[in-house]
Amino acid sequence: MGIEIKIFGQLADIIGSDELQLQDIDDTSSLREKLISDFPKLANYPFVVAVGKKIVNGNQKLNADDVVALLPPFAGG
Amino acid sequence: MSEKKRHKVFVNGAILPNFIAESIAKHSSKKNIGAHDIFLGQIRNDIIDGKTVQAIEYSAYEEMAEEKFHEIREKAFASFNLSCMHIYHSLGRVKAGEISLFVFVSSQHRTDAFDACRFIVEEIKAKVPIFGKEIFEDETYSWKINTD
């Protein structure tokens, strides 16, 4: 299963792109593990995962058409 | 009496003082209003590791941010007695000394205006996916994180 991930702010600097496609990711916990294994620097930066524009608390199953985003701490205002 | 129509929150670059003045002037026809409260967020020239911030470059997860702004509006209208409410936030580069956030609430009485304005600003800072690059005078940058 391929999912598309939008990447924002500092996380895009670390990953080197503002978009990423990943295969065989079942849920948001495995997404987090996969990202940290591919980009070890991410372990030092707090971020949340949003699915369908809602922040995920805990773990959530991912489907192929989900809109997934990685969000660093907010800085509005 | 409530004005709940959605308008676009994000503006490109700084929010100009003239725009704020015109927004105030537009309310003179709404004579049931007795109190306006306005919050203006201004870019501060913080010094970080010896370097001075000259601008913040804002970006956002715009689709989610617009949804969050809408939720904040709905919550504010449900919690306070408001006649109207306007929120504007910058995207792109805003220089130190310029305005990046304009929250404008109007009510019959001051208490609702004061309380709603604070509520909205705190909600925006905590819940809207907006990101800021603090750009120093030598064009290097660091990423801003909201604190108290």
PDB file of C-alpha atoms in Angstrom:
ATOM      1  CA  MET A   1       0.000   0.000   0.000  1.00  0.00           C
ATOM      2  CA  GLY A   2       1.449   3.359  -0.998  1.00  0.00           C
ATOM      3  CA  ILE A   3       0.559   6.433   0.975  1.00  0.00           C
ATOM      4  CA  GLU A   4       1.388  10.063   0.253  1.00  0.00           C
ATOM      5  CA  ILE A   5       2.707  12.177   3.048  1.00  0.00           C
ATOM      6  CA  LYS A   6       2.874  15.973   3.165  1.00  0.00           C
ATOM      7  CA  ILE A   7       5.767  17.336   5.199  1.00  0.00           C
ATOM      8  CA  PHE A   8       5.904  20.766   6.797  1.00  0.00           C
ATOM      9  CA  GLY A   9       8.316  23.262   8.317  1.00  0.00           C
ATOM     10  CA  GLN A  10      11.494  22.006   9.894  1.00  0.00           C
ATOM     11  CA  LEU A  11      10.599  18.385   9.108  1.00  0.00           C
ATOM     12  CA  ALA A  12      10.825  19.128   5.378  1.00  0.00           C
ATOM     13  CA  ASP A  13      14.361  20.459   5.976  1.00  0.00           C
ATOM     14  CA  ILE A  14      15.348  17.248   7.766  1.00  0.00           C
ATOM     15  CA  ILE A  15      13.725  14.895   5.258  1.00  0.00           C
ATOM     16  CA  GLY A  16      14.885  17.012   2.318  1.00  0.00           C
ATOM     17  CA  SER A  17      11.459  17.109   0.667  1.00  0.00           C
ATOM     18  CA  ASP A  18       7.944  18.351   1.337  1.00  0.00           C
ATOM     19  CA  GLU A  19       6.379  15.136   0.050  1.00  0.00           C
ATOM     20  CA  LEU A  20       7.099  11.465   0.511  1.00  0.00           C
ATOM     21  CA  GLN A  21       5.601   8.221  -0.776  1.00  0.00           C
ATOM     22  CA  LEU A  22       5.881   5.160   1.424  1.00  0.00           C
ATOM     23  CA  GLN A  23       4.873   1.569   0.739  1.00  0.00           C
ATOM     24  CA  ASP A  24       3.484  -1.044   3.118  1.00  0.00           C
ATOM     25  CA  ILE A  25       2.657   1.199   6.043  1.00  0.00           C
ATOM     26  CA  ASP A  26      -0.326  -0.096   8.009  1.00  0.00           C
ATOM     27  CA  ASP A  27      -0.761   2.501  10.702  1.00  0.00           C
ATOM     28  CA  THR A  28       0.618   5.743  12.110  1.00  0.00           C
ATOM     29  CA  SER A  29       2.876   4.003  14.641  1.00  0.00           C
ATOM     30  CA  SER A  30       4.664   2.045  11.925  1.00  0.00           C
ATOM     31  CA  LEU A  31       4.841   5.251   9.880  1.00  0.00           C
ATOM     32  CA  ARG A  32       6.644   6.962  12.749  1.00  0.00           C
ATOM     33  CA  GLU A  33       9.047   4.002  13.152  1.00  0.00           C
ATOM     34  CA  LYS A  34       9.779   3.877   9.436  1.00  0.00           C
ATOM     35  CA  LEU A  35      10.435   7.624   9.246  1.00  0.00           C
ATOM     36  CA  ILE A  36      12.794   7.575  12.209  1.00  0.00           C
ATOM     37  CA  SER A  37      14.661   4.600  10.797  1.00  0.00           C
ATOM     38  CA  ASP A  38      15.003   6.308   7.373  1.00  0.00           C
ATOM     39  CA  PHE A  39      15.761   9.746   8.838  1.00  0.00           C
ATOM     40  CA  PRO A  40      17.363   9.167  12.271  1.00  0.00           C
ATOM     41  CA  LYS A  41      17.632  12.926  12.947  1.00  0.00           C
ATOM     42  CA  LEU A  42      13.824  13.010  13.205  1.00  0.00           C
ATOM     43  CA  ALA A  43      14.094  11.257  16.581  1.00  0.00           C
ATOM     44  CA  ASN A  44      15.354  14.550  18.037  1.00  0.00           C
ATOM     45  CA  TYR A  45      12.433  16.618  16.784  1.00  0.00           C
ATOM     46  CA  PRO A  46       8.901  16.504  18.137  1.00  0.00           C
ATOM     47  CA  PHE A  47       6.180  16.096  15.523  1.00  0.00           C
ATOM     48  CA  VAL A  48       2.575  14.975  15.223  1.00  0.00           C
ATOM     49  CA  VAL A  49       0.888  13.032  12.445  1.00  0.00           C
ATOM     50  CA  ALA A  50      -2.373  14.299  10.956  1.00  0.00           C
ATOM     51  CA  VAL A  51      -4.678  12.030   8.972  1.00  0.00           C
ATOM     52  CA  GLY A  52      -7.512  13.675   7.075  1.00  0.00           C
ATOM     53  CA  LYS A  53      -6.521  17.025   8.633  1.00  0.00           C
ATOM     54  CA  LYS A  54      -7.029  15.641  12.169  1.00  0.00           C
ATOM     55  CA  ILE A  55      -4.165  15.097  14.584  1.00  0.00           C
ATOM     56  CA  VAL A  56      -3.784  11.454  15.569  1.00  0.00           C
ATOM     57  CA  ASN A  57      -3.532  10.636  19.257  1.00  0.00           C
ATOM     58  CA  GLY A  58      -2.180   7.138  19.782  1.00  0.00           C
ATOM     59  CA  ASN A  59      -2.230   4.844  16.789  1.00  0.00           C
ATOM     60  CA  GLN A  60      -4.492   4.911  13.729  1.00  0.00           C
ATOM     61  CA  LYS A  61      -4.849   2.542  10.795  1.00  0.00           C
ATOM     62  CA  LEU A  62      -3.888   4.029   7.426  1.00  0.00           C
ATOM     63  CA  ASN A  63      -5.745   3.540   4.147  1.00  0.00           C
ATOM     64  CA  ALA A  64      -4.421   4.149   0.654  1.00  0.00           C
ATOM     65  CA  ASP A  65      -6.470   7.313   0.091  1.00  0.00           C
ATOM     66  CA  ASP A  66      -5.694   8.941   3.441  1.00  0.00           C
ATOM     67  CA  VAL A  67      -4.171  12.409   3.411  1.00  0.00           C
ATOM     68  CA  VAL A  68      -1.274  12.132   5.822  1.00  0.00           C
ATOM     69  CA  ALA A  69       0.778  15.063   7.089  1.00  0.00           C
ATOM     70  CA  LEU A  70       3.762  15.450   9.402  1.00  0.00           C
ATOM     71  CA  LEU A  71       3.522  18.585  11.524  1.00  0.00           C
ATOM     72  CA  PRO A  72       6.274  20.130  13.645  1.00  0.00           C
ATOM     73  CA  PRO A  73       5.387  22.412  16.599  1.00  0.00           C
ATOM     74  CA  PHE A  74       3.107  25.289  15.637  1.00  0.00           C
ATOM     75  CA  ALA A  75       4.332  28.866  15.478  1.00  0.00           C
ATOM     76  CA  GLY A  76       1.321  30.941  14.482  1.00  0.00           C
ATOM     77  CA  GLY A  77       0.604  34.371  15.891  1.00  0.00           C
TER      78      GLY A  77
ATOM     79  CA  MET B   1     -27.354  39.523  14.295  1.00  0.00           C
ATOM     80  CA  SER B   2     -24.275  37.271  14.203  1.00  0.00           C
ATOM     81  CA  GLU B   3     -22.033  37.596  11.219  1.00  0.00           C
ATOM     82  CA  LYS B   4     -20.707  34.087  10.666  1.00  0.00           C
ATOM     83  CA  LYS B   5     -19.743  34.055   7.041  1.00  0.00           C
ATOM     84  CA  ARG B   6     -16.352  32.539   6.263  1.00  0.00           C
ATOM     85  CA  HIS B   7     -13.657  34.722   4.828  1.00  0.00           C
ATOM     86  CA  LYS B   8     -10.133  33.797   3.942  1.00  0.00           C
ATOM     87  CA  VAL B   9      -7.840  34.117   6.944  1.00  0.00           C
ATOM     88  CA  PHE B  10      -4.475  34.035   5.240  1.00  0.00           C
ATOM     89  CA  VAL B  11      -3.010  37.120   3.636  1.00  0.00           C
ATOM     90  CA  ASN B  12       0.235  37.333   1.751  1.00  0.00           C
ATOM     91  CA  GLY B  13       2.917  39.227   3.672  1.00  0.00           C
ATOM     92  CA  ALA B  14       2.376  41.733   6.490  1.00  0.00           C
ATOM     93  CA  ILE B  15      -1.048  42.968   7.610  1.00  0.00           C
ATOM     94  CA  LEU B  16      -0.997  46.693   6.944  1.00  0.00           C
ATOM     95  CA  PRO B  17      -2.128  49.347   9.449  1.00  0.00           C
ATOM     96  CA  ASN B  18      -4.426  50.870   6.793  1.00  0.00           C
ATOM     97  CA  PHE B  19      -6.218  47.556   6.373  1.00  0.00           C
ATOM     98  CA  ILE B  20      -6.780  47.445  10.147  1.00  0.00           C
ATOM     99  CA  ALA B  21      -8.069  51.038  10.165  1.00  0.00           C
ATOM    100  CA  GLU B  22     -10.480  50.268   7.315  1.00  0.00           C
ATOM    101  CA  SER B  23     -11.731  47.167   9.138  1.00  0.00           C
ATOM    102  CA  ILE B  24     -12.550  49.309  12.169  1.00  0.00           C
ATOM    103  CA  ALA B  25     -14.257  51.949  10.029  1.00  0.00           C
ATOM    104  CA  LYS B  26     -16.508  49.329   8.411  1.00  0.00           C
ATOM    105  CA  HIS B  27     -18.128  48.638  11.787  1.00  0.00           C
ATOM    106  CA  SER B  28     -19.508  52.148  12.309  1.00  0.00           C
ATOM    107  CA  SER B  29     -22.763  51.083  10.635  1.00  0.00           C
ATOM    108  CA  LYS B  30     -23.301  48.277  13.193  1.00  0.00           C
ATOM    109  CA  LYS B  31     -24.751  50.342  15.979  1.00  0.00           C
ATOM    110  CA  ASN B  32     -25.592  47.474  18.341  1.00  0.00           C
ATOM    111  CA  ILE B  33     -21.863  47.034  18.984  1.00  0.00           C
ATOM    112  CA  GLY B  34     -20.576  48.622  22.182  1.00  0.00           C
ATOM    113  CA  ALA B  35     -17.108  47.099  22.431  1.00  0.00           C
ATOM    114  CA  HIS B  36     -14.378  46.043  20.040  1.00  0.00           C
ATOM    115  CA  ASP B  37     -11.260  44.212  21.109  1.00  0.00           C
ATOM    116  CA  ILE B  38      -8.291  43.846  18.819  1.00  0.00           C
ATOM    117  CA  PHE B  39      -5.155  41.749  19.102  1.00  0.00           C
ATOM    118  CA  LEU B  40      -2.207  42.482  16.844  1.00  0.00           C
ATOM    119  CA  GLY B  41       0.751  40.122  16.713  1.00  0.00           C
ATOM    120  CA  GLN B  42       3.944  41.919  15.717  1.00  0.00           C
ATOM    121  CA  ILE B  43       7.250  40.367  14.653  1.00  0.00           C
ATOM    122  CA  ARG B  44       9.860  40.809  17.380  1.00  0.00           C
ATOM    123  CA  ASN B  45      13.557  41.216  16.648  1.00  0.00           C
ATOM    124  CA  ASP B  46      14.619  38.442  19.047  1.00  0.00           C
ATOM    125  CA  ILE B  47      18.306  37.750  19.452  1.00  0.00           C
ATOM    126  CA  ILE B  48      19.080  34.021  19.160  1.00  0.00           C
ATOM    127  CA  ASP B  49      22.685  32.852  19.655  1.00  0.00           C
ATOM    128  CA  GLY B  50      23.890  36.387  19.018  1.00  0.00           C
ATOM    129  CA  LYS B  51      21.948  36.834  15.777  1.00  0.00           C
ATOM    130  CA  THR B  52      19.014  39.221  15.325  1.00  0.00           C
ATOM    131  CA  VAL B  53      15.730  38.112  13.761  1.00  0.00           C
ATOM    132  CA  GLN B  54      14.937  40.411  10.837  1.00  0.00           C
ATOM    133  CA  ALA B  55      11.789  38.626   9.588  1.00  0.00           C
ATOM    134  CA  ILE B  56       9.617  35.558   9.991  1.00  0.00           C
ATOM    135  CA  GLU B  57       8.638  33.546   6.972  1.00  0.00           C
ATOM    136  CA  TYR B  58       5.313  31.840   7.640  1.00  0.00           C
ATOM    137  CA  SER B  59       4.047  28.700   5.979  1.00  0.00           C
ATOM    138  CA  ALA B  60       1.060  26.539   6.844  1.00  0.00           C
ATOM    139  CA  TYR B  61      -0.789  23.351   6.153  1.00  0.00           C
ATOM    140  CA  GLU B  62      -3.403  25.612   4.620  1.00  0.00           C
ATOM    141  CA  GLU B  63      -6.295  23.164   4.171  1.00  0.00           C
ATOM    142  CA  MET B  64      -6.075  22.032   7.796  1.00  0.00           C
ATOM    143  CA  ALA B  65      -5.437  25.570   9.056  1.00  0.00           C
ATOM    144  CA  GLU B  66      -8.588  26.932   7.380  1.00  0.00           C
ATOM    145  CA  GLU B  67     -10.560  24.125   9.005  1.00  0.00           C
ATOM    146  CA  LYS B  68      -9.070  24.923  12.418  1.00  0.00           C
ATOM    147  CA  PHE B  69      -9.787  28.639  12.029  1.00  0.00           C
ATOM    148  CA  HIS B  70     -13.379  27.733  11.242  1.00  0.00           C
ATOM    149  CA  GLU B  71     -13.637  25.545  14.362  1.00  0.00           C
ATOM    150  CA  ILE B  72     -12.183  28.346  16.491  1.00  0.00           C
ATOM    151  CA  ARG B  73     -14.743  30.805  15.070  1.00  0.00           C
ATOM    152  CA  GLU B  74     -17.610  28.417  15.781  1.00  0.00           C
ATOM    153  CA  LYS B  75     -16.389  27.802  19.335  1.00  0.00           C
ATOM    154  CA  ALA B  76     -15.974  31.525  19.989  1.00  0.00           C
ATOM    155  CA  PHE B  77     -19.471  32.325  18.702  1.00  0.00           C
ATOM    156  CA  ALA B  78     -20.880  29.499  20.834  1.00  0.00           C
ATOM    157  CA  SER B  79     -19.014  30.561  23.995  1.00  0.00           C
ATOM    158  CA  PHE B  80     -19.278  34.354  23.901  1.00  0.00           C
ATOM    159  CA  ASN B  81     -21.908  36.882  22.975  1.00  0.00           C
ATOM    160  CA  LEU B  82     -20.332  38.314  19.833  1.00  0.00           C
ATOM    161  CA  SER B  83     -21.640  40.503  17.061  1.00  0.00           C
ATOM    162  CA  CYS B  84     -18.800  39.684  14.722  1.00  0.00           C
ATOM    163  CA  MET B  85     -15.308  38.347  14.478  1.00  0.00           C
ATOM    164  CA  HIS B  86     -12.460  38.640  11.984  1.00  0.00           C
ATOM    165  CA  ILE B  87      -9.171  36.776  11.922  1.00  0.00           C
ATOM    166  CA  TYR B  88      -6.273  37.466   9.547  1.00  0.00           C
ATOM    167  CA  HIS B  89      -2.879  35.770   9.580  1.00  0.00           C
ATOM    168  CA  SER B  90       0.136  36.334   7.358  1.00  0.00           C
ATOM    169  CA  LEU B  91       1.829  33.823   5.128  1.00  0.00           C
ATOM    170  CA  GLY B  92       5.228  34.444   3.585  1.00  0.00           C
ATOM    171  CA  ARG B  93       7.747  36.938   4.865  1.00  0.00           C
ATOM    172  CA  VAL B  94       6.885  39.518   7.529  1.00  0.00           C
ATOM    173  CA  LYS B  95       9.631  41.856   8.736  1.00  0.00           C
ATOM    174  CA  ALA B  96      10.381  42.705  12.372  1.00  0.00           C
ATOM    175  CA  GLY B  97       8.029  45.484  13.453  1.00  0.00           C
ATOM    176  CA  GLU B  98       5.291  44.424  11.041  1.00  0.00           C
ATOM    177  CA  ILE B  99       1.958  42.802  11.918  1.00  0.00           C
ATOM    178  CA  SER B 100       1.363  39.091  11.260  1.00  0.00           C
ATOM    179  CA  LEU B 101      -1.850  38.413  13.202  1.00  0.00           C
ATOM    180  CA  PHE B 102      -5.001  40.535  13.432  1.00  0.00           C
ATOM    181  CA  VAL B 103      -7.886  39.323  15.590  1.00  0.00           C
ATOM    182  CA  PHE B 104     -10.881  41.632  15.783  1.00  0.00           C
ATOM    183  CA  VAL B 105     -13.958  40.826  17.868  1.00  0.00           C
ATOM    184  CA  SER B 106     -17.017  42.965  18.478  1.00  0.00           C
ATOM    185  CA  SER B 107     -19.714  42.636  21.093  1.00  0.00           C
ATOM    186  CA  GLN B 108     -22.371  44.649  22.855  1.00  0.00           C
ATOM    187  CA  HIS B 109     -20.257  44.768  26.021  1.00  0.00           C
ATOM    188  CA  ARG B 110     -16.561  44.698  26.850  1.00  0.00           C
ATOM    189  CA  THR B 111     -16.358  41.463  28.859  1.00  0.00           C
ATOM    190  CA  ASP B 112     -17.320  39.233  25.949  1.00  0.00           C
ATOM    191  CA  ALA B 113     -15.007  41.157  23.625  1.00  0.00           C
ATOM    192  CA  PHE B 114     -12.009  40.868  25.987  1.00  0.00           C
ATOM    193  CA  ASP B 115     -12.587  37.194  26.792  1.00  0.00           C
ATOM    194  CA  ALA B 116     -13.267  36.121  23.221  1.00  0.00           C
ATOM    195  CA  CYS B 117     -10.224  37.921  21.846  1.00  0.00           C
ATOM    196  CA  ARG B 118      -7.890  36.187  24.287  1.00  0.00           C
ATOM    197  CA  PHE B 119      -9.544  32.822  23.709  1.00  0.00           C
ATOM    198  CA  ILE B 120      -9.148  33.134  19.935  1.00  0.00           C
ATOM    199  CA  VAL B 121      -5.486  34.165  20.075  1.00  0.00           C
ATOM    200  CA  GLU B 122      -4.598  31.304  22.443  1.00  0.00           C
ATOM    201  CA  GLU B 123      -6.465  28.799  20.292  1.00  0.00           C
ATOM    202  CA  ILE B 124      -4.701  29.979  17.134  1.00  0.00           C
ATOM    203  CA  LYS B 125      -1.290  29.614  18.769  1.00  0.00           C
ATOM    204  CA  ALA B 126      -2.055  26.130  20.076  1.00  0.00           C
ATOM    205  CA  LYS B 127      -4.138  24.519  17.334  1.00  0.00           C
ATOM    206  CA  VAL B 128      -3.489  25.976  13.892  1.00  0.00           C
ATOM    207  CA  PRO B 129      -0.717  24.319  11.840  1.00  0.00           C
ATOM    208  CA  ILE B 130       1.306  27.412  11.005  1.00  0.00           C
ATOM    209  CA  PHE B 131       5.091  27.275  10.905  1.00  0.00           C
ATOM    210  CA  GLY B 132       7.599  30.113  11.117  1.00  0.00           C
ATOM    211  CA  LYS B 133      11.168  30.450   9.977  1.00  0.00           C
ATOM    212  CA  GLU B 134      13.007  33.140  11.929  1.00  0.00           C
ATOM    213  CA  ILE B 135      15.307  34.728   9.404  1.00  0.00           C
ATOM    214  CA  PHE B 136      18.433  36.453  10.660  1.00  0.00           C
ATOM    215  CA  GLU B 137      20.215  39.410   9.142  1.00  0.00           C
ATOM    216  CA  ASP B 138      22.686  37.093   7.351  1.00  0.00           C
ATOM    217  CA  GLU B 139      19.726  35.127   5.820  1.00  0.00           C
ATOM    218  CA  THR B 140      20.422  32.023   7.937  1.00  0.00           C
ATOM    219  CA  TYR B 141      17.352  30.863   9.866  1.00  0.00           C
ATOM    220  CA  SER B 142      15.979  28.832  12.728  1.00  0.00           C
ATOM    221  CA  TRP B 143      12.466  27.449  13.210  1.00  0.00           C
ATOM    222  CA  LYS B 144      10.186  29.251  15.655  1.00  0.00           C
ATOM    223  CA  ILE B 145       8.253  27.354  18.329  1.00  0.00           C
ATOM    224  CA  ASN B 146       5.429  29.033  20.253  1.00  0.00           C
ATOM    225  CA  THR B 147       6.015  29.462  23.969  1.00  0.00           C
ATOM    226  CA  ASP B 148       4.050  31.324  26.633  1.00  0.00           C
TER     227      ASP B 148
END
